[in-house]
XYZ file of C-alpha atoms in Angstrom:
668
model
C 45.170 70.778 185.808
C 42.085 71.137 183.362
C 40.101 68.277 184.811
C 37.056 70.390 184.993
C 36.948 71.237 181.219
C 34.092 68.623 180.613
C 31.658 71.068 182.499
C 32.055 73.513 179.740
C 29.725 71.419 177.198
C 27.870 69.765 180.125
C 26.019 72.836 181.353
C 24.390 73.645 177.888
C 23.510 69.939 177.679
C 21.819 69.909 181.043
C 19.986 73.328 179.850
C 18.694 71.395 176.936
C 17.378 68.560 178.553
C 15.651 70.589 181.354
C 13.971 72.762 178.915
C 13.458 70.279 176.267
C 11.606 67.720 178.716
C 9.960 69.936 181.125
C 9.826 73.624 179.469
C 6.350 72.836 178.225
C 5.193 72.178 181.725
C 7.331 75.025 183.357
C 5.624 77.511 181.248
C 7.337 80.663 182.736
C 9.364 82.429 180.264
C 11.719 83.963 182.838
C 12.290 80.541 184.282
C 12.828 78.940 180.954
C 14.998 81.728 179.554
C 17.001 81.771 182.914
C 17.738 78.072 182.657
C 19.188 78.535 179.193
C 21.065 81.586 179.910
C 22.421 80.573 183.129
C 23.715 77.205 181.660
C 25.916 79.147 179.129
C 26.939 81.498 181.846
C 28.118 78.677 184.031
C 30.009 77.436 180.751
C 31.591 80.911 180.398
C 32.754 80.909 183.897
C 34.580 77.458 183.543
C 35.986 78.747 180.278
C 37.420 81.831 181.902
C 39.007 79.707 184.652
C 40.399 77.381 181.808
C 42.023 80.183 179.901
C 43.467 81.734 183.045
C 45.024 78.269 183.944
C 46.430 78.014 180.334
C 48.059 81.515 180.750
C 49.803 80.652 183.865
C 51.875 77.867 181.812
C 54.777 78.634 179.838
C 54.298 78.864 175.939
C 55.513 75.341 175.150
C 53.345 73.650 177.853
C 50.117 75.242 176.604
C 48.589 72.027 175.352
C 46.755 69.322 177.105
C 44.482 66.085 176.097
C 42.033 65.841 178.839
C 40.426 62.264 178.374
C 36.982 61.858 179.786
C 36.320 57.997 178.606
C 37.334 55.683 175.967
C 34.485 55.737 173.285
C 35.365 53.492 170.530
C 38.162 50.836 170.316
C 38.404 48.337 167.169
C 41.522 46.910 166.131
C 43.879 49.858 165.402
C 41.195 52.363 165.469
C 40.577 54.333 168.916
C 38.597 57.244 169.587
C 38.067 58.858 173.000
C 35.724 61.493 174.416
C 38.589 63.774 175.082
C 39.105 67.364 175.009
C 42.079 69.414 173.571
C 43.056 72.632 175.529
C 45.265 74.814 173.768
C 45.347 78.699 172.930
C 43.119 78.096 169.871
C 40.428 75.992 171.621
C 40.352 78.574 174.638
C 40.004 81.499 172.310
C 37.018 79.663 170.633
C 35.311 78.801 173.705
C 35.623 82.080 175.219
C 33.942 83.572 171.844
C 31.157 80.888 171.853
C 30.422 81.003 175.534
C 30.659 84.805 176.037
C 28.916 85.969 172.709
C 26.498 83.020 173.390
C 25.716 84.126 176.805
C 24.704 87.697 175.521
C 22.719 86.352 172.930
C 20.754 84.105 175.362
C 20.193 87.167 177.409
C 18.893 89.142 174.475
C 16.759 86.315 173.491
C 14.728 86.266 176.823
C 13.564 89.777 175.646
C 13.317 89.232 171.910
C 11.288 85.893 172.032
C 9.000 87.159 174.751
C 5.584 85.909 173.931
C 6.510 83.551 171.143
C 4.805 80.117 170.964
C 7.284 77.470 171.619
C 9.602 79.711 173.842
C 10.761 76.598 175.560
C 11.542 75.024 172.402
C 13.738 77.804 171.167
C 15.908 77.812 174.191
C 16.099 74.064 174.214
C 17.524 74.131 170.563
C 19.847 77.311 171.547
C 21.329 75.187 174.254
C 21.741 72.061 172.171
C 23.536 74.038 169.624
C 25.850 75.587 172.540
C 26.694 72.083 173.454
C 27.397 70.804 169.946
C 29.362 73.938 168.995
C 31.623 73.380 172.246
C 32.242 69.726 171.232
C 33.103 70.875 167.723
C 35.896 73.273 169.249
C 37.168 71.206 172.110
C 37.138 67.733 170.695
C 40.729 66.320 170.456
C 40.106 64.188 167.382
C 38.409 64.157 164.044
C 35.344 61.982 165.054
C 34.413 64.035 167.992
C 34.868 67.176 166.112
C 32.624 65.577 163.463
C 29.883 64.734 166.023
C 29.979 68.551 166.952
C 29.984 69.350 163.397
C 26.890 67.472 162.651
C 25.316 68.612 165.656
C 25.584 72.260 164.911
C 24.156 71.378 161.397
C 20.976 69.856 162.976
C 20.530 72.743 165.345
C 20.767 75.190 162.473
C 18.188 73.232 160.659
C 15.921 73.234 163.569
C 16.495 77.070 164.306
C 16.093 78.255 160.521
C 12.806 76.342 160.469
C 11.625 77.401 164.036
C 8.518 79.149 162.398
C 7.773 75.886 160.599
C 4.366 77.006 160.021
C 6.004 79.324 157.181
C 6.714 77.471 154.068
C 9.580 79.837 153.408
C 11.272 78.765 156.808
C 10.585 75.301 156.261
C 12.460 75.492 152.858
C 15.289 77.668 154.022
C 15.836 75.013 156.784
C 15.945 71.954 154.349
C 18.142 74.133 151.790
C 20.752 74.559 154.725
C 20.619 70.857 155.730
C 21.198 69.663 152.273
C 23.815 71.840 150.960
C 25.797 71.128 154.583
C 25.568 67.406 153.788
C 27.592 68.186 150.578
C 30.164 69.714 152.538
C 29.986 67.090 155.199
C 30.749 64.422 152.719
C 33.949 66.127 151.930
C 34.850 66.198 155.589
C 34.343 62.592 155.921
C 36.527 61.712 152.716
C 39.269 63.637 154.141
C 39.095 62.170 157.573
C 38.939 58.724 155.841
C 41.721 59.564 153.500
C 44.006 60.925 156.278
C 43.509 57.939 158.788
C 44.067 55.357 155.832
C 47.227 57.206 154.418
C 48.892 57.760 157.770
C 48.063 54.118 158.911
C 49.030 52.125 155.648
C 52.138 54.331 154.886
C 53.626 54.928 158.100
C 51.614 52.816 160.761
C 50.456 55.638 162.480
C 46.680 54.803 163.081
C 45.329 58.041 164.611
C 42.666 60.493 164.398
C 43.952 62.710 167.384
C 44.978 66.086 166.366
C 48.329 66.224 168.381
C 49.259 63.004 167.237
C 48.662 63.797 163.443
C 50.721 67.104 164.292
C 53.500 65.203 165.822
C 53.702 62.910 162.761
C 53.084 65.645 160.140
C 56.628 65.445 158.940
C 56.063 62.047 157.597
C 53.428 63.456 155.137
C 54.673 64.625 151.533
C 53.988 67.871 149.964
C 51.370 68.069 147.867
C 49.932 64.665 146.052
C 47.687 62.879 148.675
C 47.774 65.756 151.280
C 46.308 67.946 148.496
C 43.584 65.327 148.057
C 43.028 65.275 151.798
C 43.060 68.973 152.333
C 40.682 69.827 149.482
C 38.330 67.262 150.982
C 38.355 69.079 154.107
C 38.008 72.242 152.370
C 35.002 71.235 150.568
C 33.631 70.641 154.201
C 34.733 74.011 155.154
C 32.909 75.643 152.162
C 29.497 73.939 153.054
C 29.700 74.991 156.968
C 31.331 78.471 156.395
C 29.126 79.535 153.171
C 31.903 79.946 150.583
C 31.615 79.751 146.822
C 29.864 77.604 145.596
C 27.957 76.463 148.709
C 27.028 79.951 149.988
C 23.497 80.277 149.083
C 21.799 78.650 152.006
C 23.146 81.347 154.563
C 21.018 84.329 153.169
C 17.892 82.077 153.072
C 18.685 81.239 156.855
C 17.665 84.639 157.712
C 13.976 83.192 158.050
C 14.836 82.117 161.389
C 14.616 84.250 164.612
C 17.164 87.244 164.721
C 19.234 85.799 167.798
C 19.783 82.783 165.802
C 21.146 84.872 162.992
C 23.344 86.281 165.478
C 24.728 83.493 167.372
C 24.793 80.569 164.583
C 25.056 82.579 161.347
C 27.354 85.238 162.306
C 29.450 84.534 165.507
C 29.814 80.712 165.884
C 28.727 77.980 163.548
C 29.761 79.545 160.172
C 33.312 80.186 161.631
C 33.518 76.287 162.139
C 35.198 75.736 158.801
C 37.753 78.673 159.470
C 38.431 76.749 162.960
C 39.000 73.459 161.196
C 41.470 74.678 159.034
C 43.266 76.689 161.663
C 43.266 73.411 163.742
C 44.952 71.383 160.954
C 47.291 74.132 159.777
C 50.164 71.701 159.863
C 48.217 69.683 157.022
C 47.290 72.588 154.895
C 50.601 74.340 154.967
C 51.952 71.156 153.022
C 49.832 71.799 150.100
C 50.604 75.039 148.126
C 47.779 73.970 145.626
C 45.166 73.800 148.371
C 46.267 77.143 149.792
C 45.938 78.711 146.391
C 42.476 77.459 145.930
C 41.467 78.519 149.710
C 42.797 81.922 148.927
C 41.143 82.382 145.429
C 37.796 80.989 146.794
C 37.981 83.266 149.876
C 38.821 86.419 147.725
C 36.274 85.792 145.053
C 33.348 85.108 147.853
C 34.347 88.202 149.751
C 33.874 90.370 146.482
C 31.021 88.489 144.996
C 28.826 88.659 148.247
C 29.732 92.236 148.761
C 28.450 93.081 145.483
C 25.092 91.507 146.234
C 24.684 93.321 149.653
C 24.974 96.627 147.943
C 21.524 96.196 146.246
C 19.456 94.410 149.075
C 16.602 96.215 151.037
C 15.887 93.401 153.789
C 17.985 94.530 156.727
C 19.130 91.054 157.831
C 19.800 89.933 154.172
C 22.371 92.609 154.017
C 24.085 91.589 156.887
C 23.709 87.851 155.643
C 25.813 88.787 152.699
C 28.011 90.761 154.805
C 28.891 87.592 156.828
C 29.407 85.724 153.708
C 31.773 88.468 152.429
C 33.687 88.646 155.888
C 33.888 84.764 156.037
C 35.725 85.048 152.496
C 38.222 87.313 154.270
C 39.046 84.691 156.633
C 39.415 82.035 154.257
C 41.577 84.572 152.282
C 43.834 84.689 155.296
C 44.076 80.861 155.755
C 44.875 80.636 151.985
C 47.701 83.059 152.519
C 49.109 80.880 155.338
C 48.192 83.491 157.841
C 46.289 81.493 160.142
C 46.616 83.717 163.239
C 45.259 86.840 161.230
C 42.165 84.554 160.090
C 41.456 83.485 163.716
C 41.818 87.123 164.769
C 39.357 88.444 162.046
C 37.196 85.631 163.448
C 37.110 86.892 166.830
C 36.615 90.548 165.901
C 34.050 89.718 163.461
C 32.064 87.645 166.167
C 31.807 91.067 168.190
C 30.698 93.524 165.430
C 28.533 91.168 163.447
C 26.675 89.798 166.355
C 26.126 93.408 167.598
C 24.907 94.166 164.050
C 22.452 91.282 163.896
C 21.126 91.973 167.459
C 20.826 95.643 166.824
C 18.845 94.833 163.528
C 16.655 92.553 165.661
C 16.001 95.499 168.161
C 15.060 97.467 165.217
C 12.782 94.797 163.876
C 11.267 94.280 167.258
C 10.291 98.039 167.654
C 9.091 98.024 163.847
C 6.971 94.855 164.487
C 5.483 96.379 167.465
C 4.661 99.764 165.892
C 3.225 98.271 162.778
C 0.995 95.841 165.009
C -0.557 98.706 166.745
C -1.016 100.631 163.380
C -2.692 97.267 162.124
C -0.513 97.596 159.166
C 0.995 94.697 157.181
C 4.138 96.520 155.921
C 7.424 94.356 155.907
C 9.160 95.087 159.304
C 12.425 94.119 157.717
C 12.348 96.250 154.631
C 14.744 99.317 155.079
C 12.454 101.150 152.538
C 9.988 101.355 155.457
C 12.315 102.662 158.027
C 14.413 105.808 158.455
C 14.719 108.467 161.104
C 15.026 105.889 163.812
C 18.120 107.290 165.643
C 15.915 109.814 167.663
C 13.440 107.032 168.526
C 16.144 104.382 169.327
C 19.320 106.240 170.383
C 21.189 103.346 172.183
C 20.474 100.930 169.565
C 21.516 103.668 166.960
C 24.988 104.175 168.605
C 25.939 100.629 169.254
C 24.884 99.892 165.615
C 27.081 102.804 164.435
C 30.229 101.715 166.406
C 29.798 98.281 165.018
C 29.318 99.686 161.522
C 32.472 101.696 161.683
C 34.260 98.484 163.092
C 33.462 96.396 160.015
C 34.031 99.275 157.648
C 37.649 98.887 158.694
C 38.186 102.585 160.164
C 41.341 103.020 161.974
C 41.022 102.654 165.907
C 38.176 99.934 165.600
C 38.687 96.150 165.829
C 37.704 95.598 162.228
C 40.632 97.703 160.981
C 43.263 95.631 162.855
C 42.141 92.282 161.643
C 41.120 93.231 158.041
C 44.284 95.212 157.545
C 46.349 92.299 158.717
C 44.409 90.046 156.112
C 44.970 92.333 153.222
C 48.732 92.889 154.085
C 49.250 89.064 154.362
C 47.245 88.620 150.914
C 49.723 90.889 149.307
C 52.946 89.863 150.984
C 52.524 86.202 151.656
C 55.369 83.892 149.960
C 52.975 81.325 148.637
C 51.171 82.714 145.500
C 53.576 84.905 143.623
C 52.181 87.318 141.155
C 48.692 86.129 142.231
C 49.113 87.992 145.352
C 48.285 91.357 143.746
C 44.899 89.967 142.464
C 44.189 88.745 146.054
C 44.923 92.054 147.655
C 42.800 93.660 144.841
C 39.641 91.748 145.460
C 40.109 92.160 149.242
C 40.501 95.825 148.871
C 37.507 96.248 146.649
C 35.534 94.194 148.878
C 36.506 96.365 151.745
C 35.211 99.451 149.850
C 31.846 97.774 149.109
C 31.494 96.803 152.693
C 31.791 100.212 153.874
C 29.338 101.165 151.229
C 26.470 98.913 151.895
C 26.922 98.812 155.498
C 26.715 102.729 155.776
C 23.877 102.466 153.278
C 22.074 100.166 155.741
C 22.767 102.833 158.708
C 21.535 105.769 156.475
C 18.394 104.076 155.215
C 17.587 102.799 158.657
C 18.416 105.590 160.935
C 18.734 108.898 158.984
C 16.445 111.027 156.925
C 12.605 110.959 157.299
C 10.577 108.266 158.817
C 8.995 106.281 156.127
C 6.976 103.900 158.400
C 3.212 104.050 158.231
C 2.108 107.330 159.778
C -0.285 105.624 162.302
C 2.785 103.501 163.473
C 5.245 106.456 163.865
C 4.433 107.226 167.603
C 4.808 103.514 168.775
C 8.476 103.407 167.748
C 10.630 103.175 171.059
C 13.860 101.791 172.319
C 14.075 98.123 173.117
C 13.800 96.959 176.811
C 17.401 96.775 178.655
C 17.677 92.897 178.401
C 17.846 93.555 174.755
C 19.966 96.690 174.725
C 22.716 95.740 177.472
C 24.157 92.876 175.239
C 24.548 95.513 172.454
C 26.443 97.915 174.606
C 28.790 94.965 175.673
C 29.215 93.847 172.150
C 29.735 97.438 170.749
C 32.346 97.942 173.376
C 34.036 94.860 172.208
C 33.894 95.989 168.557
C 35.896 99.122 169.629
C 38.473 97.792 171.702
C 38.531 94.051 170.788
C 41.189 94.686 168.160
C 43.852 96.194 170.380
C 45.145 92.758 171.462
C 46.178 92.202 167.866
C 47.926 95.517 166.866
C 49.929 94.696 163.639
C 53.736 94.410 164.172
C 54.455 97.395 161.944
C 51.991 99.717 164.157
C 53.224 98.072 167.400
C 56.883 98.796 166.759
C 56.218 102.424 166.787
C 53.934 102.520 169.688
C 55.752 99.952 171.597
C 52.894 97.379 171.968
C 53.372 93.776 170.807
C 50.832 91.700 169.062
C 49.749 89.912 172.027
C 47.075 87.829 170.067
C 49.698 86.406 167.606
C 52.112 85.623 170.457
C 49.335 83.866 172.211
C 48.602 81.552 169.390
C 52.186 81.040 168.378
C 52.352 77.575 169.764
C 49.334 76.488 167.719
C 51.129 77.388 164.374
C 54.446 76.716 165.266
C 54.726 73.697 163.058
C 53.436 75.783 160.139
C 55.867 78.537 160.729
C 58.712 75.980 160.946
C 57.590 74.405 157.550
C 57.406 77.830 156.001
C 60.915 78.848 157.189
C 62.364 75.590 155.761
C 60.501 75.566 152.427
C 58.680 78.854 151.582
C 61.420 81.428 152.605
C 62.928 81.443 149.074
C 59.767 82.756 147.911
C 59.387 85.460 150.262
C 59.884 89.016 149.250
C 60.933 91.582 151.782
C 58.636 94.448 151.852
C 59.277 97.886 153.337
C 57.525 99.479 156.230
C 56.630 102.244 153.998
C 54.956 99.893 151.574
C 52.944 98.357 154.224
C 51.792 101.795 155.726
C 50.880 102.721 152.024
C 48.665 99.852 151.480
C 46.943 100.381 154.812
C 46.365 104.047 153.808
C 44.942 102.712 150.465
C 42.615 100.466 152.114
C 41.337 103.018 154.602
C 40.933 105.513 151.460
C 38.827 103.060 149.745
C 36.565 102.508 152.784
C 36.048 106.317 153.229
C 35.358 106.296 149.685
C 32.801 103.906 150.009
C 31.188 105.587 152.927
C 31.163 109.092 151.085
C 29.255 107.406 148.223
C 26.672 106.111 150.527
C 26.302 109.431 152.154
C 25.946 111.144 149.032
C 23.442 108.695 147.648
C 21.185 108.037 150.898
C 21.585 111.296 152.796
C 22.733 114.255 150.589
C 20.708 113.518 147.512
C 18.447 110.600 147.982
C 16.991 110.881 144.389
C 20.237 109.520 142.963
C 19.786 105.786 143.855
C 16.515 105.937 141.788
C 18.151 107.773 138.738
C 21.042 105.122 138.878
C 18.629 102.183 138.738
C 16.824 103.810 135.984
C 20.011 104.380 134.079
C 21.255 100.663 134.780
C 18.273 98.829 135.308
C 19.739 95.397 133.887
C 22.650 95.772 136.423
C 20.501 96.688 139.275
C 18.087 93.789 138.610
C 20.863 91.282 138.200
C 22.587 92.343 141.544
C 19.176 92.742 143.366
C 18.367 89.099 142.131
C 21.741 87.814 143.538
C 23.162 87.472 140.020
C 20.643 84.645 139.580
C 22.627 82.055 141.274
C 19.826 80.470 142.852
C 17.897 80.244 139.624
C 21.213 78.720 137.806
C 21.501 76.138 140.319
C 17.902 75.273 140.068
C 18.336 75.029 136.387
C 21.600 72.922 136.502
C 21.320 70.959 139.698
C 18.084 70.927 141.509
C 15.635 70.659 138.570
C 17.709 67.904 136.726
C 18.026 66.080 140.054
C 14.061 66.312 140.473
C 13.556 65.196 137.097
C 15.854 62.166 137.623
C 14.141 61.419 140.710
C 10.785 61.654 139.086
C 12.130 59.307 136.388
C 13.389 56.816 138.872
C 9.848 57.041 140.587
C 7.663 56.564 137.697
C 9.803 55.212 134.956
C 11.768 52.654 137.158
C 10.002 52.190 140.468
C 6.453 52.065 139.253
C 6.990 50.475 135.838
C 9.823 48.035 136.268
C 9.987 47.391 140.276
C 6.334 47.509 140.857
C 5.698 45.934 137.303
C 7.583 42.914 137.990
C 6.101 42.497 141.648
C 2.637 43.034 140.235
C 3.327 41.004 137.069
C 4.071 37.926 138.965
C 1.131 38.664 141.216
C -1.167 38.694 138.296
C 0.261 35.394 136.670
C -0.231 33.589 139.950
C -3.649 34.911 140.287
C -4.418 33.885 136.519
C -3.279 30.277 137.092
C -5.059 30.449 140.415
C -8.189 31.465 138.565
C -7.916 28.281 136.291
C -6.930 25.933 139.096
C -9.751 26.861 141.384
C -12.256 25.516 138.949
C -11.149 21.895 139.881
C -11.935 22.640 143.498
C -15.802 22.741 142.890
C -16.765 20.763 146.091
C -18.930 18.168 143.928
C -18.199 14.433 144.658
C -18.914 13.273 141.215
C -16.225 15.718 139.689
C -13.658 14.315 141.927
C -14.656 10.617 141.443
C -14.345 11.475 137.321
C -10.889 13.056 138.066
C -9.667 9.891 139.830
C -11.154 7.563 137.194
C -9.652 9.707 134.434
C -6.158 9.753 136.403
C -6.268 6.012 136.779
C -6.971 5.637 133.063
C -4.213 7.971 132.105
C -1.717 5.679 134.163
C -3.130 2.514 132.990
C -2.885 3.570 129.312
C 0.777 4.754 129.666
C 1.948 1.262 130.990
C -0.072 -0.527 128.450
C 0.890 1.184 125.443
C 4.314 2.012 126.824
């Protein structure tokens, strides 16, 4: 029934090969961009047909393993090139291909005139292929191939402007920090395969087989070790504490890259991985607690940093880290469906925000170029008053900002409120739930503040751009604006498929998204019903509505503060920083975490490496090799004197040798 699913990753791979091999000869930007975008559009079309076929099946039959061919067979180990079709993978392929196509379309206009245009689209298509492998792979090894592939593409695209040292450094930083996480992923896979095989003779890495035999796994113990290893992989890929610092630096790449890879798709791979293996994580309360605490801390910590940044893309980068923290908070609360729901709504509004910021930067660059000004086109202090110059960009950006702020009626409200409620009411963490909800609620207020600070500094007030450049500001071309309009629309209506039950009971609308994903999380729900029900408290509808109202009130307070500081009385921010200079300096400098990492990890590693180079390699290894060579050369210098080429010397040596031998036997 799903025999054509292999076409979904194949089309982007074909686009990569065409643009990668022949793009430099094609030269025509329209053709190159068209090939890249059309490849993803074809994948999106097949994805739509796939999910429609899935929806036509009864709920219990909505899972299929589509084998393409046998990949590796060795003893008990077997791995196929095979794809898993179920509600979760279908959600992911729709997000990846749908949002991916819009970003490819946007890139045709945004990257116009860039050197290496073909290279950009080749890398983008390769990323799409890798990401689709990751979400469709039916076993751990195929997922890991996609996992590594998106890491490689991230490195290539962050360092796209490789002539800039900062871009090259950012690419290397992302690559190295992700390797730390990948080490954890591999350890988790090794431990899981070994334990299931040795203890229960179940030698498999296939997700459906592991799920089928999940009842054989104990609670805690080795499962905690396995899941913590996998979570380490997730912290690297999804930029959670302590492996989050690569993501803000990744903004050195082109803006479409930030929208696709570092907002909507790749950075959510860790969330997807936990959701895919929910039947493992639910068996380790310790791991769930670690995930929830790390997620809550990341959401709050990154939000504080976002309040003081002036680079428009860096504000959105820390916003992404914070929103990923929300997703992990949901996963740690055992609310896997809520986490995936926020993953989807976040893809809509964050892609719109990044692309909107790109439209602003695109216009600013053009205007500053005409004015021969070297001002920073990404610094919000150089903007202001852009809503009259770029009305469509402003409107779409505002809608996405309202969504991320969690205002009722918009997609972000439904997904974020569900996470906060689950953080408060989940049966896993007892009294810790209050702290988890508190961190999430404060982070929501900070999110509303810094996002509307961004809107007010960019689009409201007086235009602070160089006066010579002001007249050259203009709305972006429609190839850039159309994706913004589509994503802004999804940011508004995308949440209505997942209306929380407490609201759905009143308006008579079920939570379609939760019901749709129910088969994926069925084993976890059954396990919770058997083992965690005793810890569940029964909360009233009034309490849920009360907490919902509090979170909305906190968001409105954040918006009000931003309006007061950056529209009503614009002198207040300067007064605040003058009153609390140390606090502002610490937040602006990201709490000096990069400097701390440099001091504690990077510089000691460099020093140790330098010691191994100069102290061990040069002195000992090279010393031994060179010393032996010098000894041989010294002896050779002595012995070569015997090879004089004079016959009488050789005759004397022979006579002397005979005399020695005769003397030995005579006087023996």
